[in-house]
mmCIF file of C-alpha atoms in Angstrom:
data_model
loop_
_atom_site.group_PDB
_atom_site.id
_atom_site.type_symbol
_atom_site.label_atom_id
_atom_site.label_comp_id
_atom_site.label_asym_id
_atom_site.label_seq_id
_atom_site.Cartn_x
_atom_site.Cartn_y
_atom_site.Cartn_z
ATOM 1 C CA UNK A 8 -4.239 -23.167 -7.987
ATOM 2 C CA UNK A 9 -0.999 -21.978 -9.843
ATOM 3 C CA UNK A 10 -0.475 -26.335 -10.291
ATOM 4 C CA UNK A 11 -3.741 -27.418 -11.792
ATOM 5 C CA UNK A 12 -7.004 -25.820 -13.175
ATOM 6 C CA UNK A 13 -8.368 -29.330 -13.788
ATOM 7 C CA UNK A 14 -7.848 -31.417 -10.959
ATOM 8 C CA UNK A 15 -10.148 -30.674 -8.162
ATOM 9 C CA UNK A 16 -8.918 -29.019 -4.360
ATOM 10 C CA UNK A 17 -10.776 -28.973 -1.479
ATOM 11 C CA UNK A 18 -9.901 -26.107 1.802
ATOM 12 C CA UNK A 19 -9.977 -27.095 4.726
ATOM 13 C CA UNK A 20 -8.992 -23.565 6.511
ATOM 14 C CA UNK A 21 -8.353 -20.703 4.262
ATOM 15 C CA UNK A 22 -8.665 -17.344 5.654
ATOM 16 C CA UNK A 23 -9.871 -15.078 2.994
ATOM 17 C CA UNK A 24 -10.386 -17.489 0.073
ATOM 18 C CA UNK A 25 -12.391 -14.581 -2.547
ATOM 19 C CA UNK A 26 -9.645 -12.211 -1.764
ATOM 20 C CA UNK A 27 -7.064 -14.762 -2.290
ATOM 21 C CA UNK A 28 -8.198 -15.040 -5.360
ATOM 22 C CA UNK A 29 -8.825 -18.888 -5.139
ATOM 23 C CA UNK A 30 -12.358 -18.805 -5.654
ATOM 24 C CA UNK A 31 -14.829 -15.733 -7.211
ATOM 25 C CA UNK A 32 -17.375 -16.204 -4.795
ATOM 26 C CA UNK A 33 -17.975 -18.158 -2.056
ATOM 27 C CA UNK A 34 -21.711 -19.498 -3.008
ATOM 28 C CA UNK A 35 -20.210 -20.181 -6.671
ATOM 29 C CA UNK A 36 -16.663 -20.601 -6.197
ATOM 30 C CA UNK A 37 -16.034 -21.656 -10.268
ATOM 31 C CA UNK A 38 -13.289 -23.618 -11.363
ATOM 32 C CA UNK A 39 -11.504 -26.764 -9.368
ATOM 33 C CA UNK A 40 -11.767 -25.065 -5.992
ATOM 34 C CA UNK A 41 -13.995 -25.219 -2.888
ATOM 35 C CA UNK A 42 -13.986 -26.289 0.604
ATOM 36 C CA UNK A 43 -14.387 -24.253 4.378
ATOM 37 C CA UNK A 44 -12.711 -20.692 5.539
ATOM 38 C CA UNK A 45 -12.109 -20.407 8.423
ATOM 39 C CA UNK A 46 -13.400 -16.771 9.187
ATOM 40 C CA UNK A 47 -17.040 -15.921 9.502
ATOM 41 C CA UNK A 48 -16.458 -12.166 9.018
ATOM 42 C CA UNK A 49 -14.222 -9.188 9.851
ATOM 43 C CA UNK A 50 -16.285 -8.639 13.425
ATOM 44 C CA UNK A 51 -15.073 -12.072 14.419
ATOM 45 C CA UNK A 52 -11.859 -10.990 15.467
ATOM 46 C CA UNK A 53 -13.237 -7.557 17.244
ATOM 47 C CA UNK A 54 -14.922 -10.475 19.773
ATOM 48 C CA UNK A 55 -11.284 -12.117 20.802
ATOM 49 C CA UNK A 56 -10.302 -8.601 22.369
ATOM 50 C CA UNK A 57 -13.550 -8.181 23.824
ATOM 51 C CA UNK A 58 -13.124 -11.357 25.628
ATOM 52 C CA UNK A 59 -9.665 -10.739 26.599
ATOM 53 C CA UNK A 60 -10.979 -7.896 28.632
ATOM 54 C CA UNK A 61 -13.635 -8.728 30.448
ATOM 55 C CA UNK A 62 -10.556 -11.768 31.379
ATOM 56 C CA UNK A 63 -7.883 -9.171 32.060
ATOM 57 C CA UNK A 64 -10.619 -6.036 33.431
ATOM 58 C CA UNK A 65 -6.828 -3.896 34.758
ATOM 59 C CA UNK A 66 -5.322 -4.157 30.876
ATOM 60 C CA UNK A 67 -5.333 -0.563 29.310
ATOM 61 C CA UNK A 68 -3.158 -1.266 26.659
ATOM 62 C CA UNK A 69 -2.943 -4.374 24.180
ATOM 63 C CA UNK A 70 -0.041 -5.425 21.448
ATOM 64 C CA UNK A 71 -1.891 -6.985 18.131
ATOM 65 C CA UNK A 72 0.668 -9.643 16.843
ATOM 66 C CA UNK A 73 -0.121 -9.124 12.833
ATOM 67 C CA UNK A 74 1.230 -10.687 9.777
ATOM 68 C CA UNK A 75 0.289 -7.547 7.623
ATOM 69 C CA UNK A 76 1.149 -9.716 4.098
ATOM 70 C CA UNK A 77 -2.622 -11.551 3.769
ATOM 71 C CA UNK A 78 -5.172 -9.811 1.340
ATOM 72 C CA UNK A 79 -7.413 -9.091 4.217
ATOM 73 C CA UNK A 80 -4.694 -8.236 6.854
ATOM 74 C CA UNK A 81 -5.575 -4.694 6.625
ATOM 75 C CA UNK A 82 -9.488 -5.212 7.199
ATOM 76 C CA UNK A 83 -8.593 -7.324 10.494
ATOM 77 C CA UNK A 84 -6.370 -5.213 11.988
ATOM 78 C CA UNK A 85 -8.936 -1.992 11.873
ATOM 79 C CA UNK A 86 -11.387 -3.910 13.347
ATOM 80 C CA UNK A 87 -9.703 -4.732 16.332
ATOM 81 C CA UNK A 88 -8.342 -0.957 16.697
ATOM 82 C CA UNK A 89 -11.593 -0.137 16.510
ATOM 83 C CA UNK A 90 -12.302 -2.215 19.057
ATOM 84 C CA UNK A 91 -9.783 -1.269 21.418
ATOM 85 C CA UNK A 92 -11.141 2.220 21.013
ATOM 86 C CA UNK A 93 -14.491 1.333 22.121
ATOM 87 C CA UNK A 94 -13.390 -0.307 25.106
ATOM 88 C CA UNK A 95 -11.070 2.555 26.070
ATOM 89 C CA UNK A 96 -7.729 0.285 24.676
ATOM 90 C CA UNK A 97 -4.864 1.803 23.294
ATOM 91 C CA UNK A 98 -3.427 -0.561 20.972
ATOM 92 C CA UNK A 99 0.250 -1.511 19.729
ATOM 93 C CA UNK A 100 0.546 -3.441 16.108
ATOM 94 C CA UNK A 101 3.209 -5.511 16.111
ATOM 95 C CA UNK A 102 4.019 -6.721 12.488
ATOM 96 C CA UNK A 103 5.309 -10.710 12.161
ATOM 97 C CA UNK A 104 5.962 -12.315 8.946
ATOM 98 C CA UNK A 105 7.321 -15.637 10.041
ATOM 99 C CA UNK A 106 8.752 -17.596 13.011
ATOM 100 C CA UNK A 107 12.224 -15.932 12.812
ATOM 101 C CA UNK A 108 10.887 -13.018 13.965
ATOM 102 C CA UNK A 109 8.725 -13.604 17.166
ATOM 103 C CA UNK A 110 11.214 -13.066 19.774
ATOM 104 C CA UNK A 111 12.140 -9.458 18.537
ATOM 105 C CA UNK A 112 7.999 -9.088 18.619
ATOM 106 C CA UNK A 113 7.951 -9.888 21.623
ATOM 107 C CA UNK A 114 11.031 -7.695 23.028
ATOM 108 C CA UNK A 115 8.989 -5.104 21.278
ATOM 109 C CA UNK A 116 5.717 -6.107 23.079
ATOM 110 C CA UNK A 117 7.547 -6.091 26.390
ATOM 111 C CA UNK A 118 9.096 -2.194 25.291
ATOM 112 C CA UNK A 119 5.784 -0.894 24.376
ATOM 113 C CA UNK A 120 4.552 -2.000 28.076
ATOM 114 C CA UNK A 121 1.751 -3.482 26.728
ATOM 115 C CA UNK A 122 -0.239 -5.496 29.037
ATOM 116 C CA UNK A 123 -2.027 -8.093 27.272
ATOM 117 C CA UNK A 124 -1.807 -9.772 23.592
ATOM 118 C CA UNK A 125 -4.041 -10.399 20.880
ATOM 119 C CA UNK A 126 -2.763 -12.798 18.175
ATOM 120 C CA UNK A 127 -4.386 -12.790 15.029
ATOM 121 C CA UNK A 128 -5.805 -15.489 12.999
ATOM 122 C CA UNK A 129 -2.801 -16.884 10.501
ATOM 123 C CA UNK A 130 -1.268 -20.174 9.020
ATOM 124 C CA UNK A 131 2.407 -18.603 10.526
ATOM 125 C CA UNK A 132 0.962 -18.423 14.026
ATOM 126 C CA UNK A 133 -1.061 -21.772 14.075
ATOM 127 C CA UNK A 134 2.041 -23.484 13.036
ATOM 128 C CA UNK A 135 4.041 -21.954 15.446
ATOM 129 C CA UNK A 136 1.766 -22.166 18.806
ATOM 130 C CA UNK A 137 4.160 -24.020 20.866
ATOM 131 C CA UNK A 138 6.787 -21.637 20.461
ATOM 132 C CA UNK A 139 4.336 -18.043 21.122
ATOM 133 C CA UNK A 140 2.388 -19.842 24.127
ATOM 134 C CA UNK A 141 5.811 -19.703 25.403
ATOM 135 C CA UNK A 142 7.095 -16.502 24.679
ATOM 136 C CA UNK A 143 3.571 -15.574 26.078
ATOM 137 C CA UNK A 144 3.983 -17.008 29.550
ATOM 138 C CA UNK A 145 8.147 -16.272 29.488
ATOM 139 C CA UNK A 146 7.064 -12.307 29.567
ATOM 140 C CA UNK A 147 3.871 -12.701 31.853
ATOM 141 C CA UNK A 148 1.807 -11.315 29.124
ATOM 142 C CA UNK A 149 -2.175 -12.543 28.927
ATOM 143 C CA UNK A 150 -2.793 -13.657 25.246
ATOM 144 C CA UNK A 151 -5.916 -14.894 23.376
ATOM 145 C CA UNK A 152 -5.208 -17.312 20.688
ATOM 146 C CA UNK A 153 -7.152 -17.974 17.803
ATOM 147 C CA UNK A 154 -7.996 -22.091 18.293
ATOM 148 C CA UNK A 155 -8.477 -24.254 21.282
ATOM 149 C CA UNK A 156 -4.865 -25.838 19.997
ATOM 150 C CA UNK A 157 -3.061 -23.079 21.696
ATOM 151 C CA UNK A 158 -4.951 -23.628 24.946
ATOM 152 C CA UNK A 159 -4.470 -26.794 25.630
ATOM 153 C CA UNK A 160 -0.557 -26.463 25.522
ATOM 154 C CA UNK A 161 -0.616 -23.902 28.045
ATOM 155 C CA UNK A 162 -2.481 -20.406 26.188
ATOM 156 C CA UNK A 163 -3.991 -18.286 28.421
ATOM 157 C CA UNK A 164 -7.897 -18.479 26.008
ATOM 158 C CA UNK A 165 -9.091 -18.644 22.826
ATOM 159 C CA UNK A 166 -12.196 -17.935 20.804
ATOM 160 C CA UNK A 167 -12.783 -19.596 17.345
ATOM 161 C CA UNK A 168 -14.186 -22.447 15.444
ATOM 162 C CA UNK A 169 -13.078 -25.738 15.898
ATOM 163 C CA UNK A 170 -10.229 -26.763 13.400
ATOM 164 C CA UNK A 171 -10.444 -30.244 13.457
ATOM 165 C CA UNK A 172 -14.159 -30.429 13.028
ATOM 166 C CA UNK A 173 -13.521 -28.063 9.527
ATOM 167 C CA UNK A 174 -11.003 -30.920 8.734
ATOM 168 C CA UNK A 175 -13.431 -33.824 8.823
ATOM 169 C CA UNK A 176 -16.612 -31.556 7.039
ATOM 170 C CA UNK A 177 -13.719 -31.369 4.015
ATOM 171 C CA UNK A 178 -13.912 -35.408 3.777
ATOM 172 C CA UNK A 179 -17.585 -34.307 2.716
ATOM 173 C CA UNK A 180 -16.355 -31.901 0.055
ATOM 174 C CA UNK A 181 -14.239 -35.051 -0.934
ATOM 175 C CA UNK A 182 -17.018 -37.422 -1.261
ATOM 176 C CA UNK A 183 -19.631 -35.082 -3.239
ATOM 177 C CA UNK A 184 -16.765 -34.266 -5.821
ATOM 178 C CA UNK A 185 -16.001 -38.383 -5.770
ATOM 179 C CA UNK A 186 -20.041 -38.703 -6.569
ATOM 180 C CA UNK A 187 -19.254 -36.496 -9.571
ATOM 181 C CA UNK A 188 -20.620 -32.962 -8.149
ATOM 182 C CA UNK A 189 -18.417 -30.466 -9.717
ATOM 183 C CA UNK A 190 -16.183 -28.339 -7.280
ATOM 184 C CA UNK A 191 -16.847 -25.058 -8.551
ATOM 185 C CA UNK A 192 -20.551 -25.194 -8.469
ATOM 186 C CA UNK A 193 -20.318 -26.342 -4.457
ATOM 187 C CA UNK A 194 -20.563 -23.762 -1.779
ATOM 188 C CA UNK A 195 -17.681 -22.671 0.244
ATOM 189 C CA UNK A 196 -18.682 -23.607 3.958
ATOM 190 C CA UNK A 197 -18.235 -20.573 6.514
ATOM 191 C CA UNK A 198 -17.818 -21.536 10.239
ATOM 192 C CA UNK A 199 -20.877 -21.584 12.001
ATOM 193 C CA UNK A 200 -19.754 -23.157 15.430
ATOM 194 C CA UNK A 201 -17.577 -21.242 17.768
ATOM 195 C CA UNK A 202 -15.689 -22.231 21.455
ATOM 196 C CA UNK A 203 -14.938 -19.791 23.852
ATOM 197 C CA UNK A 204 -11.517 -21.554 26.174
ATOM 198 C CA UNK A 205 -9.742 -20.776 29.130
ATOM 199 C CA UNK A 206 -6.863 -22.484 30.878
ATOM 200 C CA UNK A 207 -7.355 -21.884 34.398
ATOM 201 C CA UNK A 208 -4.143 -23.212 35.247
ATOM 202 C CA UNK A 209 -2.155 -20.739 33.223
ATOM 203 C CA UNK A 210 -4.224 -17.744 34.672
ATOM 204 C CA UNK A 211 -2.815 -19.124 38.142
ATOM 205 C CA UNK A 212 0.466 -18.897 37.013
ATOM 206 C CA UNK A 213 0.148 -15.515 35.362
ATOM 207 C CA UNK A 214 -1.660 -14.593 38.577
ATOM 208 C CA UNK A 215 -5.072 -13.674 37.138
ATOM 209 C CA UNK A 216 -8.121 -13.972 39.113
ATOM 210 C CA UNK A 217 -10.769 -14.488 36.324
ATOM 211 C CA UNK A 218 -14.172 -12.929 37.511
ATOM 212 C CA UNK A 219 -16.853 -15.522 37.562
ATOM 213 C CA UNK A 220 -18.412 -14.125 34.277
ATOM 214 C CA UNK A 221 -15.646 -14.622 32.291
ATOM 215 C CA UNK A 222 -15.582 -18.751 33.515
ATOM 216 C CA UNK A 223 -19.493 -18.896 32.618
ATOM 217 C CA UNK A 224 -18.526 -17.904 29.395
ATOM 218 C CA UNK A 225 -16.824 -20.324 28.563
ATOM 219 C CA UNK A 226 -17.278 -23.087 26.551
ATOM 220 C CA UNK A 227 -14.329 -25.294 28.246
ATOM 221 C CA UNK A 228 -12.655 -24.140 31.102
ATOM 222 C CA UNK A 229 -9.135 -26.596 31.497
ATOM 223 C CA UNK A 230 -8.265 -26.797 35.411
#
């Protein structure tokens, strides 16, 4: 945005795009700009914790790993305090800004006797996956993830859209603007498809037994 007001850019994932400040709307985004984000609404990420209980019934307590520098950090970490507080969940924020800093999180994590983990939806933690899955499983602790990504290298379950399917409707974006439509008058793209995952194999080894619910729940379940 800062490089170009000319040449066109298509999203593929951006969190908070209007409060970014990369687009003034997302059904007229103006300028060079447009694309997917990659959160429906605030609520959204009220639903991860939900699911992480009904997963982990005994946890009382829950640690919300949270980069607090995003525009709308503030908005998602209310909503899942207030739901924590609805399902009788004290919660501990744990503030992360970058890799560097995830094993002192998690010494913190481990301090506050938390017993499960919720990690919020950020570039800093998708990037990083390999490296909290196994922080995760090093200190025992039940996490949900934000992308199936994280599950299939060993995360405990995850609720979200489906990244690379928000990759390939961006070749789309590409095309129209090829044809001549004019980014700024196309529609920014919310998610609209969501998968619920669970690695069955990493709830043995955490020694969860996941009531039956939880598995019909899910979208995938990986044995």
């Amino acid at each position: 945005k800062k490089a170009t007001t000319t040449i066109p850019v298509v999203m593929a994932a951006s969190r908070d795009p209007v409060g970014s400040g990369f687009i003034a709307s997302l059904a007229t985004p103006g300028g060079n700009i447009t694309g997917l984000t990659s959160d429906p609404s605030p609520e959204f990420h009220g639903k991860r914790l939900e699911l992480l209980k009904a997963a982990v019934p005994r946890a009382t307590r829950v640690a919300l790993l949270w980069n607090p520098l995003p525009p709308s950090a503030a908005t998602y970490r209310k909503i899942v305090e207030d739901a924590a507080l609805k399902l009788g969940m004290s919660v501990q924020v744990v503030e992360v800004r970058g890799r560097d800093e995830f094993d002192s999180a998690f010494a913190a994590i481990v301090r506050g006797r938390a017993d499960a983990v919720v990690v919020d939806s950020d570039p800093v933690f998708f990037t990083a996956r390999s490296q909290l899955v196994e922080l995760a499983m090093k200190h025992q602790l039940p996490a949900v993830y934000q992308a199936r990504e994280f599950v299939v290298i060993g995360g405990l379950m995850s609720y979200g859209d489906n990244v690379a399917y928000r990759f390939r409707r961006a070749a789309v974006y590409v095309d129209k603007i090829l044809k001549g439509a004019k980014p700024g008058e196309l529609a920014v793209e919310q998610s609209a498809k969501f998968e619920f995952m669970l690695n069955l194999k990493t709830a043995r080894q955490l020694g969860l037994a996941l009531p039956p619910t939880i598995l019909l729940r899910a979208d995938e379940v990986i044995q």
